Amino acid sequence: MVNLDDARQALHKYFGYESFRPGQEGLVSAILEGRDCLGVMPTGAGKSICYQIPATLLPGLTVVISPLVSLMKDQVDALEDAGIHADFINSTQTPEEQSLALAQAAQGRCHMLYVAPERLDAPRFVDFASRAGIGLVAVDEAHCVSQWGQDFRPAYLGIGDFIKGLPDRPVVAAFTATATQKVRRDIVAMLGLKTPYVAVTGFDRPNLFFDVRKLQTKYKNGWITRYAHEHPGDSGIVYCATRKETEALADDLNRSGIGAAAYHAGLSADDRERAQRDFVNDEIQVVVATNAFGMGIDKSNVRYVIHHNMPESIEAYYQEAGRAGRDGEPARCTLLWNEGDIVTRRRLLDMDSGNDRLTGEQAEAVRAEHRRLLNVMIGYCRTTGCLHEYMLRYFGQEVDRAAAGLAPTEADRGAVVCVGHPDMENGEEEEDQGEAPAQAGSQGRSRSGRSAAGCGPEEPTAEGRGCGNCSNCMSTFETLDVSDVARAVSRCVHDVNQAFGSGKIVQILKGSRSQDLLRRGLDGCPSYGSLAQVPEGRIRDVLNQMASDGYLTITEGRLPMVHFGPLAGRTVTPDFHYEIKRVQGTVLSGEGGRPADDAGAVYGRTTGPASQAEGRDRAGETMSVEDLTGDQAVLFQELKDLRTRIAREIGKPPYIVFSDKSLRDMCRLKPTDDAAFLEVNGVGEHKLEVYGPRFMEVIRKS
Ligand code: ADP
Ligand code: ZN
């Protein structure tokens, strides 16, 4: 019987890692004991190890079901490089290649076989599976089985039947980064997990700097281009909402001299593959992508992820942003947003007819759930509290709910372990506060001076307070009472009979002398010129925030018009009060000459001394590039060059040879014999054998 010691040895032997990370150990033990399990861990936490290690130790074949067809080859390459025999079956192969892979797997030549869910009911695969002696089925991205999530994939519904059809029921292990309770319940039910061991790891990623910036759409591309220039040599991913935006921004970047490629589902498979390879191989610096990019990508040295637009949920955001800094080194996650983005998201959501498997009632329930997720996302954009805390509280709260939902009996409750989550002990009090983000958005309550998110410090954060690793903790905020502006906007919408768009409303309130306005006689409106003293940007912001809060709605169509929303009546009540927040100052240098944020409207002024916040080593355990001394920096570059040469020779991405972290460890330890080389993070026996001599030669000469 294999045990955890064997697992630790395998971890060191194949991957060169010293110890399991939180959550991994429990999941590996459960699998080794033959128990089903569900691992909920954020992107980058190390889900794959949880089934890869058991696969090397257990008798029988491990089948990994993954939706990530384009990545299977890389995953298999990386495993082979670690000395683990693996193969894959998917639609990119010819029938002959598929037959060969199956034949080899049937002969017990590999530990692991990756398959796309669409393969599972192919007669040839069913036949193979019935004879292959499958000991473990690992389901990656298991949330794809649920219609509640955004990544629903119909073929996942066939996994349960596939498992039932096997002659001997294997252990089933499911993995996801999605924290919502409904999705998790679906996973357990649809995959038929039997009293699973559930591990939920802490969702904090201390090496990530979270940054939220309110920025008008027209400034976004310029901001991103400048950011890329200020971080030369750093790899970055930019997520955009539409294909068109990805192409426009990639063009801007290329024109400005930054190597960039667009990536979206509308491109040919070849183009997408090229973009991905160039990025992974460090041939280009930036990928500008829709959310089609990156699921499961393991490029460990992504230094920044910028969102050009607000995603539809915190889960989606965390998953995408989490692709930064997988090597544990400092990395930055920036979210650019504005009130207009919120309005667009809400509109898309209302228009979404769901999928046709659902009844009208079910589709509405799904939409309501999506609305809830969106509201939490909006809360993240608007909060003045700590962004790390906001995430933790959100995920913690979902963890609590999931624990209750998944484990109704005492016995089951014992199965739920939540690892490394500081909020877990705090019980009910947290629950209530945690609801706040959703309410603030959905009910459009005017927010008081207290934090909109209900988490984090209420007072403007003082310098040095908070986590020191997010833009809110590095800024001070002021809350502006804009009740008068909001009232005037509302009155103006009434004056023009809800028949004009936001541009005209702002013009009227400013008292513009534009010909068009005068010709239509709009200067006769009672509200004409009533906000002449208020900056235009401010009026626009208030209007947009009112639309996202439900006081106004903006209609669809070619000429969107401003109508009253469900809460419009409140603006005429005597106690109506409305606020927006704005950054008063920041102790964060931003990036040197910080590009004009929302041009004076809401965010803008940069005060206070520039601190060295960025690039400071938050994780406290690793050196960042800047920390290497002169000699070490030279060696680092030499090792990187060697890595690139080897990667070209073997036709694999550089990170598969060694991560940046491993190279930095080599600079620090300067190993010149096998035993010392094995001490380097990420060096296992196989890598020592195939790459060790060449790296040690370079180190000896240094
Ligand atoms: P996920 O699937 O959860 O997004 P991965 O399995 O791709 O994450 O792992 C992310 C990175 O962390 C990989 O580079 C992996 O090799 C590394 N990793 C995983 N487990 C450990 C560990 N115990 N010690 C050190 N590094 C680890
Ligand atoms: Zn913070």
PDB file of C-alpha atoms and ligand atoms in Angstrom, residues 11 15 17-21 24 41-49 51-52 140-141 296-298 300 326-327 681, ligand 1:
ATOM      1  CA  LEU A  11       7.151  14.731  -5.721  1.00  0.00           C
ATOM      2  CA  PHE A  15       9.236  17.469  -9.958  1.00  0.00           C
ATOM      3  CA  TYR A  17       9.690  20.032  -5.114  1.00  0.00           C
ATOM      4  CA  GLU A  18      10.411  19.827  -1.402  1.00  0.00           C
ATOM      5  CA  SER A  19       6.912  19.604  -0.054  1.00  0.00           C
ATOM      6  CA  PHE A  20       3.265  19.617  -0.947  1.00  0.00           C
ATOM      7  CA  ARG A  21       1.433  22.883  -0.906  1.00  0.00           C
ATOM      8  CA  GLN A  24      -2.352  18.953  -2.097  1.00  0.00           C
ATOM      9  CA  MET A  41      -8.047  25.689  -5.578  1.00  0.00           C
ATOM     10  CA  PRO A  42      -7.324  28.924  -7.341  1.00  0.00           C
ATOM     11  CA  THR A  43      -5.495  28.945 -10.633  1.00  0.00           C
ATOM     12  CA  GLY A  44      -1.825  28.375 -10.075  1.00  0.00           C
ATOM     13  CA  ALA A  45      -2.244  26.643  -6.721  1.00  0.00           C
ATOM     14  CA  GLY A  46      -1.148  23.298  -8.129  1.00  0.00           C
ATOM     15  CA  LYS A  47      -4.140  21.126  -8.910  1.00  0.00           C
ATOM     16  CA  SER A  48      -2.382  18.959 -11.475  1.00  0.00           C
ATOM     17  CA  ILE A  49       0.155  17.586  -8.993  1.00  0.00           C
ATOM     18  CA  TYR A  51      -3.514  13.600  -9.657  1.00  0.00           C
ATOM     19  CA  GLN A  52      -0.135  13.375 -11.335  1.00  0.00           C
ATOM     20  CA  ASP A 140      -9.916  18.920 -14.721  1.00  0.00           C
ATOM     21  CA  GLU A 141     -11.905  22.178 -14.914  1.00  0.00           C
ATOM     22  CA  GLY A 296      -4.687  25.944 -17.979  1.00  0.00           C
ATOM     23  CA  ILE A 297      -1.760  27.745 -19.542  1.00  0.00           C
ATOM     24  CA  ASP A 298       1.325  27.145 -17.469  1.00  0.00           C
ATOM     25  CA  SER A 300       5.010  30.635 -14.986  1.00  0.00           C
ATOM     26  CA  ARG A 326       2.625  31.456 -10.983  1.00  0.00           C
ATOM     27  CA  ASP A 327       6.307  31.203 -10.172  1.00  0.00           C
ATOM     28  CA  ASN A 681      13.669  24.227  -6.681  1.00  0.00           C
TER      29      ASN A 681
HETATM   30  P1  ADP B   1      -3.455  24.845 -11.390  1.00  0.00           P
HETATM   31  O1  ADP B   1      -3.808  23.665 -12.251  1.00  0.00           O
HETATM   32  O2  ADP B   1      -4.038  24.748 -10.023  1.00  0.00           O
HETATM   33  O3  ADP B   1      -3.759  26.148 -12.044  1.00  0.00           O
HETATM   34  P2  ADP B   1      -0.786  23.921 -11.761  1.00  0.00           P
HETATM   35  O4  ADP B   1      -1.042  22.522 -11.415  1.00  0.00           O
HETATM   36  O5  ADP B   1      -0.602  24.261 -13.188  1.00  0.00           O
HETATM   37  O6  ADP B   1      -1.894  24.863 -11.151  1.00  0.00           O
HETATM   38  O7  ADP B   1       0.488  24.417 -10.916  1.00  0.00           O
HETATM   39  C1  ADP B   1       0.949  25.744 -10.969  1.00  0.00           C
HETATM   40  C2  ADP B   1       2.462  25.782 -10.801  1.00  0.00           C
HETATM   41  O8  ADP B   1       2.847  25.450  -9.470  1.00  0.00           O
HETATM   42  C3  ADP B   1       3.162  24.777 -11.702  1.00  0.00           C
HETATM   43  O9  ADP B   1       4.292  25.399 -12.262  1.00  0.00           O
HETATM   44  C4  ADP B   1       3.541  23.661 -10.762  1.00  0.00           C
HETATM   45  O10 ADP B   1       4.645  22.930 -11.216  1.00  0.00           O
HETATM   46  C5  ADP B   1       3.831  24.417  -9.468  1.00  0.00           C
HETATM   47  N1  ADP B   1       3.644  23.567  -8.270  1.00  0.00           N
HETATM   48  C6  ADP B   1       2.613  22.746  -8.025  1.00  0.00           C
HETATM   49  N2  ADP B   1       2.759  22.121  -6.837  1.00  0.00           N
HETATM   50  C7  ADP B   1       3.925  22.554  -6.312  1.00  0.00           C
HETATM   51  C8  ADP B   1       4.637  22.260  -5.082  1.00  0.00           C
HETATM   52  N3  ADP B   1       4.173  21.406  -4.181  1.00  0.00           N
HETATM   53  N4  ADP B   1       5.805  22.908  -4.876  1.00  0.00           N
HETATM   54  C9  ADP B   1       6.262  23.796  -5.797  1.00  0.00           C
HETATM   55  N5  ADP B   1       5.648  24.101  -6.956  1.00  0.00           N
HETATM   56  C10 ADP B   1       4.492  23.493  -7.220  1.00  0.00           C
END
